[in-house]
PDB file of C-alpha atoms in Angstrom:
ATOM      1  CA  MET V  30     -13.816   7.216   8.970  1.00 48.00           C
ATOM      2  CA  LYS V  31     -15.925   4.520  10.598  1.00 54.00           C
ATOM      3  CA  GLU V  32     -16.041   3.450  14.236  1.00 60.00           C
ATOM      4  CA  PRO V  33     -12.886   1.633  15.461  1.00 60.00           C
ATOM      5  CA  THR V  34     -14.477  -1.840  15.347  1.00 69.00           C
ATOM      6  CA  ASP V  35     -15.754  -1.200  11.810  1.00 74.00           C
ATOM      7  CA  ARG V  36     -12.325   0.040  10.758  1.00 77.00           C
ATOM      8  CA  ILE V  37     -10.630  -3.059  12.160  1.00 82.00           C
ATOM      9  CA  ALA V  38     -13.132  -5.280  10.361  1.00 79.00           C
ATOM     10  CA  ALA V  39     -12.420  -3.362   7.159  1.00 76.00           C
ATOM     11  CA  LEU V  40      -8.663  -3.909   7.551  1.00 81.00           C
ATOM     12  CA  GLN V  41      -9.169  -7.604   8.309  1.00 81.00           C
ATOM     13  CA  GLY V  42     -10.845  -7.941   4.926  1.00 77.00           C
ATOM     14  CA  LEU V  43      -7.785  -6.652   3.064  1.00 77.00           C
ATOM     15  CA  PRO V  44      -5.326  -9.276   1.777  1.00 72.00           C
ATOM     16  CA  PHE V  45      -2.454  -7.012   2.821  1.00 74.00           C
ATOM     17  CA  PHE V  46      -3.402  -7.574   6.481  1.00 79.00           C
ATOM     18  CA  ALA V  47      -4.514 -11.205   6.312  1.00 74.00           C
ATOM     19  CA  GLY V  48      -3.558 -13.103   9.440  1.00 78.00           C
ATOM     20  CA  LEU V  49      -2.927 -10.104  11.685  1.00 86.00           C
ATOM     21  CA  ASP V  50      -4.541 -10.054  15.097  1.00 88.00           C
ATOM     22  CA  HIS V  51      -6.748  -7.355  16.596  1.00 87.00           C
ATOM     23  CA  GLU V  52      -3.877  -5.656  18.461  1.00 90.00           C
ATOM     24  CA  ASP V  53      -1.735  -5.416  15.319  1.00 90.00           C
ATOM     25  CA  LEU V  54      -4.616  -3.859  13.401  1.00 89.00           C
ATOM     26  CA  GLU V  55      -5.350  -1.410  16.230  1.00 90.00           C
ATOM     27  CA  GLU V  56      -1.727  -0.227  16.071  1.00 89.00           C
ATOM     28  CA  ILE V  57      -1.930   0.239  12.301  1.00 89.00           C
ATOM     29  CA  LEU V  58      -5.092   2.303  12.724  1.00 89.00           C
ATOM     30  CA  ARG V  59      -3.490   4.297  15.523  1.00 91.00           C
ATOM     31  CA  VAL V  60      -0.613   5.460  13.321  1.00 92.00           C
ATOM     32  CA  GLY V  61      -2.485   5.586  10.010  1.00 93.00           C
ATOM     33  CA  HIS V  62      -4.383   8.606   8.801  1.00 94.00           C
ATOM     34  CA  GLN V  63      -7.220   8.592   6.337  1.00 93.00           C
ATOM     35  CA  VAL V  64      -6.464  10.653   3.232  1.00 97.00           C
ATOM     36  CA  SER V  65      -8.908  11.240   0.378  1.00 97.00           C
ATOM     37  CA  PHE V  66      -8.082  11.945  -3.262  1.00 98.00           C
ATOM     38  CA  GLY V  67     -10.513  13.033  -5.953  1.00 98.00           C
ATOM     39  CA  ALA V  68     -10.522  11.522  -9.433  1.00 98.00           C
ATOM     40  CA  GLY V  69      -7.570  12.944 -11.353  1.00 98.00           C
ATOM     41  CA  GLU V  70      -5.543  13.835  -8.258  1.00 98.00           C
ATOM     42  CA  THR V  71      -2.018  12.509  -7.825  1.00 98.00           C
ATOM     43  CA  LEU V  72      -1.434  10.297  -4.795  1.00 98.00           C
ATOM     44  CA  VAL V  73       2.348  10.109  -5.273  1.00 97.00           C
ATOM     45  CA  GLU V  74       4.723  11.393  -7.947  1.00 97.00           C
ATOM     46  CA  ARG V  75       7.743   9.632  -9.429  1.00 96.00           C
ATOM     47  CA  GLY V  76      10.919  11.120  -7.930  1.00 96.00           C
ATOM     48  CA  ASP V  77       9.259  12.316  -4.717  1.00 95.00           C
ATOM     49  CA  PRO V  78      10.701  11.103  -1.407  1.00 94.00           C
ATOM     50  CA  GLY V  79       9.232   7.873  -0.052  1.00 92.00           C
ATOM     51  CA  ASP V  80       7.748   9.535   3.015  1.00 94.00           C
ATOM     52  CA  ALA V  81       4.690   7.269   3.422  1.00 95.00           C
ATOM     53  CA  MET V  82       2.900   4.206   2.173  1.00 92.00           C
ATOM     54  CA  TYR V  83      -0.812   4.017   1.377  1.00 94.00           C
ATOM     55  CA  ILE V  84      -3.470   1.319   1.574  1.00 90.00           C
ATOM     56  CA  ILE V  85      -6.439   1.837  -0.713  1.00 92.00           C
ATOM     57  CA  LEU V  86      -9.630   1.526   1.332  1.00 89.00           C
ATOM     58  CA  SER V  87     -11.971   2.384  -1.553  1.00 91.00           C
ATOM     59  CA  GLY V  88     -11.801   3.606  -5.120  1.00 95.00           C
ATOM     60  CA  ALA V  89      -9.159   2.985  -7.771  1.00 97.00           C
ATOM     61  CA  ALA V  90      -5.946   4.527  -9.053  1.00 98.00           C
ATOM     62  CA  GLU V  91      -3.599   4.067 -11.976  1.00 97.00           C
ATOM     63  CA  VAL V  92       0.106   3.424 -11.534  1.00 95.00           C
ATOM     64  CA  ASP V  93       2.421   4.818 -14.222  1.00 95.00           C
ATOM     65  CA  VAL V  94       5.838   3.184 -14.231  1.00 88.00           C
ATOM     66  CA  GLY V  95       7.758   4.651 -17.134  1.00 86.00           C
ATOM     67  CA  GLY V  96       4.741   4.764 -19.449  1.00 88.00           C
ATOM     68  CA  ARG V  97       3.453   1.343 -18.414  1.00 84.00           C
ATOM     69  CA  PHE V  98       0.162   1.492 -16.576  1.00 91.00           C
ATOM     70  CA  HIS V  99      -1.753  -0.788 -14.250  1.00 89.00           C
ATOM     71  CA  ARG V 100      -4.757  -0.310 -12.004  1.00 95.00           C
ATOM     72  CA  ILE V 101      -4.839  -0.676  -8.244  1.00 93.00           C
ATOM     73  CA  GLU V 102      -7.961  -0.634  -6.110  1.00 92.00           C
ATOM     74  CA  HIS V 103      -9.577  -1.569  -2.792  1.00 87.00           C
ATOM     75  CA  GLY V 104      -7.157  -3.635  -0.730  1.00 82.00           C
ATOM     76  CA  ASP V 105      -4.067  -2.769  -2.752  1.00 86.00           C
ATOM     77  CA  PHE V 106      -1.162  -0.797  -1.357  1.00 86.00           C
ATOM     78  CA  LEU V 107       1.506   1.494  -2.724  1.00 90.00           C
ATOM     79  CA  GLY V 108       4.680   3.227  -1.661  1.00 90.00           C
ATOM     80  CA  GLU V 109       5.946   0.429   0.551  1.00 84.00           C
ATOM     81  CA  MET V 110       9.125  -0.123  -1.488  1.00 83.00           C
ATOM     82  CA  ALA V 111      10.170   3.541  -1.430  1.00 85.00           C
ATOM     83  CA  VAL V 112       9.497   3.628   2.309  1.00 86.00           C
ATOM     84  CA  MET V 113      11.411   0.427   3.062  1.00 83.00           C
ATOM     85  CA  ALA V 114      14.372   1.354   0.856  1.00 86.00           C
ATOM     86  CA  GLY V 115      14.423   5.001   1.904  1.00 87.00           C
ATOM     87  CA  LYS V 116      14.548   5.923  -1.777  1.00 89.00           C
ATOM     88  CA  LYS V 117      12.606   8.164  -4.117  1.00 93.00           C
ATOM     89  CA  ARG V 118       9.365   6.942  -5.646  1.00 94.00           C
ATOM     90  CA  MET V 119       9.638   5.027  -8.910  1.00 92.00           C
ATOM     91  CA  ALA V 120       6.071   5.582 -10.109  1.00 93.00           C
ATOM     92  CA  THR V 121       3.341   8.162 -10.318  1.00 97.00           C
ATOM     93  CA  VAL V 122      -0.044   7.096  -8.990  1.00 98.00           C
ATOM     94  CA  THR V 123      -3.178   8.999  -9.998  1.00 98.00           C
ATOM     95  CA  ALA V 124      -6.735   8.459  -8.782  1.00 98.00           C
ATOM     96  CA  VAL V 125      -9.028   7.328 -11.612  1.00 98.00           C
ATOM     97  CA  GLU V 126     -12.024   7.692  -9.307  1.00 97.00           C
ATOM     98  CA  ASP V 127     -12.432   9.054  -5.795  1.00 98.00           C
ATOM     99  CA  VAL V 128     -10.009   7.202  -3.521  1.00 97.00           C
ATOM    100  CA  GLU V 129      -9.904   6.766   0.257  1.00 95.00           C
ATOM    101  CA  THR V 130      -6.547   5.668   1.639  1.00 95.00           C
ATOM    102  CA  LEU V 131      -4.904   4.895   4.923  1.00 93.00           C
ATOM    103  CA  ARG V 132      -1.571   6.766   4.954  1.00 96.00           C
ATOM    104  CA  ILE V 133       1.220   5.438   7.150  1.00 93.00           C
ATOM    105  CA  SER V 134       4.295   7.649   7.453  1.00 95.00           C
ATOM    106  CA  ALA V 135       7.752   6.166   6.908  1.00 93.00           C
ATOM    107  CA  ALA V 136       8.678   6.677  10.577  1.00 93.00           C
ATOM    108  CA  ASP V 137       5.478   5.010  11.817  1.00 93.00           C
ATOM    109  CA  PHE V 138       5.884   2.196   9.287  1.00 88.00           C
ATOM    110  CA  GLU V 139       9.408   1.501  10.557  1.00 89.00           C
ATOM    111  CA  SER V 140       8.224   1.625  14.156  1.00 90.00           C
ATOM    112  CA  ILE V 141       5.474  -0.897  13.466  1.00 87.00           C
ATOM    113  CA  LEU V 142       7.930  -3.230  11.729  1.00 84.00           C
ATOM    114  CA  LEU V 143      10.309  -3.096  14.687  1.00 89.00           C
ATOM    115  CA  GLN V 144       7.632  -3.511  17.365  1.00 89.00           C
ATOM    116  CA  ARG V 145       5.343  -6.016  15.660  1.00 87.00           C
ATOM    117  CA  PRO V 146       7.205  -8.781  13.810  1.00 86.00           C
ATOM    118  CA  ARG V 147       3.942 -10.351  12.601  1.00 85.00           C
ATOM    119  CA  VAL V 148       3.122  -7.144  10.717  1.00 84.00           C
ATOM    120  CA  GLY V 149       6.594  -7.128   9.169  1.00 81.00           C
ATOM    121  CA  LEU V 150       6.231 -10.728   8.012  1.00 85.00           C
ATOM    122  CA  THR V 151       2.807 -10.035   6.501  1.00 81.00           C
ATOM    123  CA  ILE V 152       4.137  -6.976   4.681  1.00 78.00           C
ATOM    124  CA  LEU V 153       7.189  -8.891   3.479  1.00 81.00           C
ATOM    125  CA  LYS V 154       4.968 -11.622   2.016  1.00 82.00           C
ATOM    126  CA  SER V 155       2.736  -9.047   0.338  1.00 77.00           C
ATOM    127  CA  THR V 156       5.744  -7.215  -1.073  1.00 78.00           C
ATOM    128  CA  VAL V 157       7.221 -10.432  -2.481  1.00 83.00           C
ATOM    129  CA  GLU V 158       3.873 -11.161  -4.130  1.00 83.00           C
ATOM    130  CA  ARG V 159       3.866  -7.616  -5.546  1.00 75.00           C
ATOM    131  CA  LEU V 160       7.376  -8.152  -6.976  1.00 81.00           C
ATOM    132  CA  ARG V 161       6.227 -11.388  -8.611  1.00 88.00           C
ATOM    133  CA  GLU V 162       3.299  -9.551 -10.214  1.00 82.00           C
ATOM    134  CA  VAL V 163       5.644  -6.845 -11.489  1.00 75.00           C
ATOM    135  CA  GLN V 164       7.954  -9.469 -12.956  1.00 83.00           C
ATOM    136  CA  GLN V 165       5.012 -11.141 -14.711  1.00 85.00           C
ATOM    137  CA  ARG V 166       3.946  -7.796 -16.199  1.00 74.00           C
ATOM    138  CA  LEU V 167       7.502  -7.106 -17.357  1.00 74.00           C
ATOM    139  CA  ASP V 168       7.736 -10.547 -18.922  1.00 80.00           C
ATOM    140  CA  ALA V 169       4.420  -9.978 -20.728  1.00 80.00           C
ATOM    141  CA  TRP V 170       5.502  -6.517 -21.955  1.00 72.00           C
ATOM    142  CA  ILE V 171       8.762  -7.794 -23.409  1.00 78.00           C
ATOM    143  CA  GLY V 172       7.250 -11.065 -24.645  1.00 73.00           C
ATOM    144  CA  VAL V 173       9.244 -13.532 -22.547  1.00 58.00           C
ATOM    145  CA  TRP V 174       6.387 -15.939 -22.026  1.00 51.00           C
TER     146      TRP V 174
END
């Protein structure tokens, strides 16, 4: 991974971390670990424990939720709902090209939320936006709109 200042600048450019200060981002980098996946590799599997969340730093992946697919890429995140709820994963995510992620374990994620309220608020807003997007996709799939 890049030098610490480059890594912080990279995180600042992600919508998921918009509005966080330097110290918050340093803490995220401290607990996060870079994990790479090659095209075709599975990042997470439906039914697996929600042991970590991931932020996509580069590349793209495909999310399969019960046979419905959508693409996620640079700046997107996954696994946050399983981590927050302490439940099993509801989707399988597969790299469609080489993917670099920042993996944050469930324990570290919880610790950050408890110690840094600003991070929790940012993640809550991002998660609500994610739920709205999911609802829009569901509405489109069943023809509500």
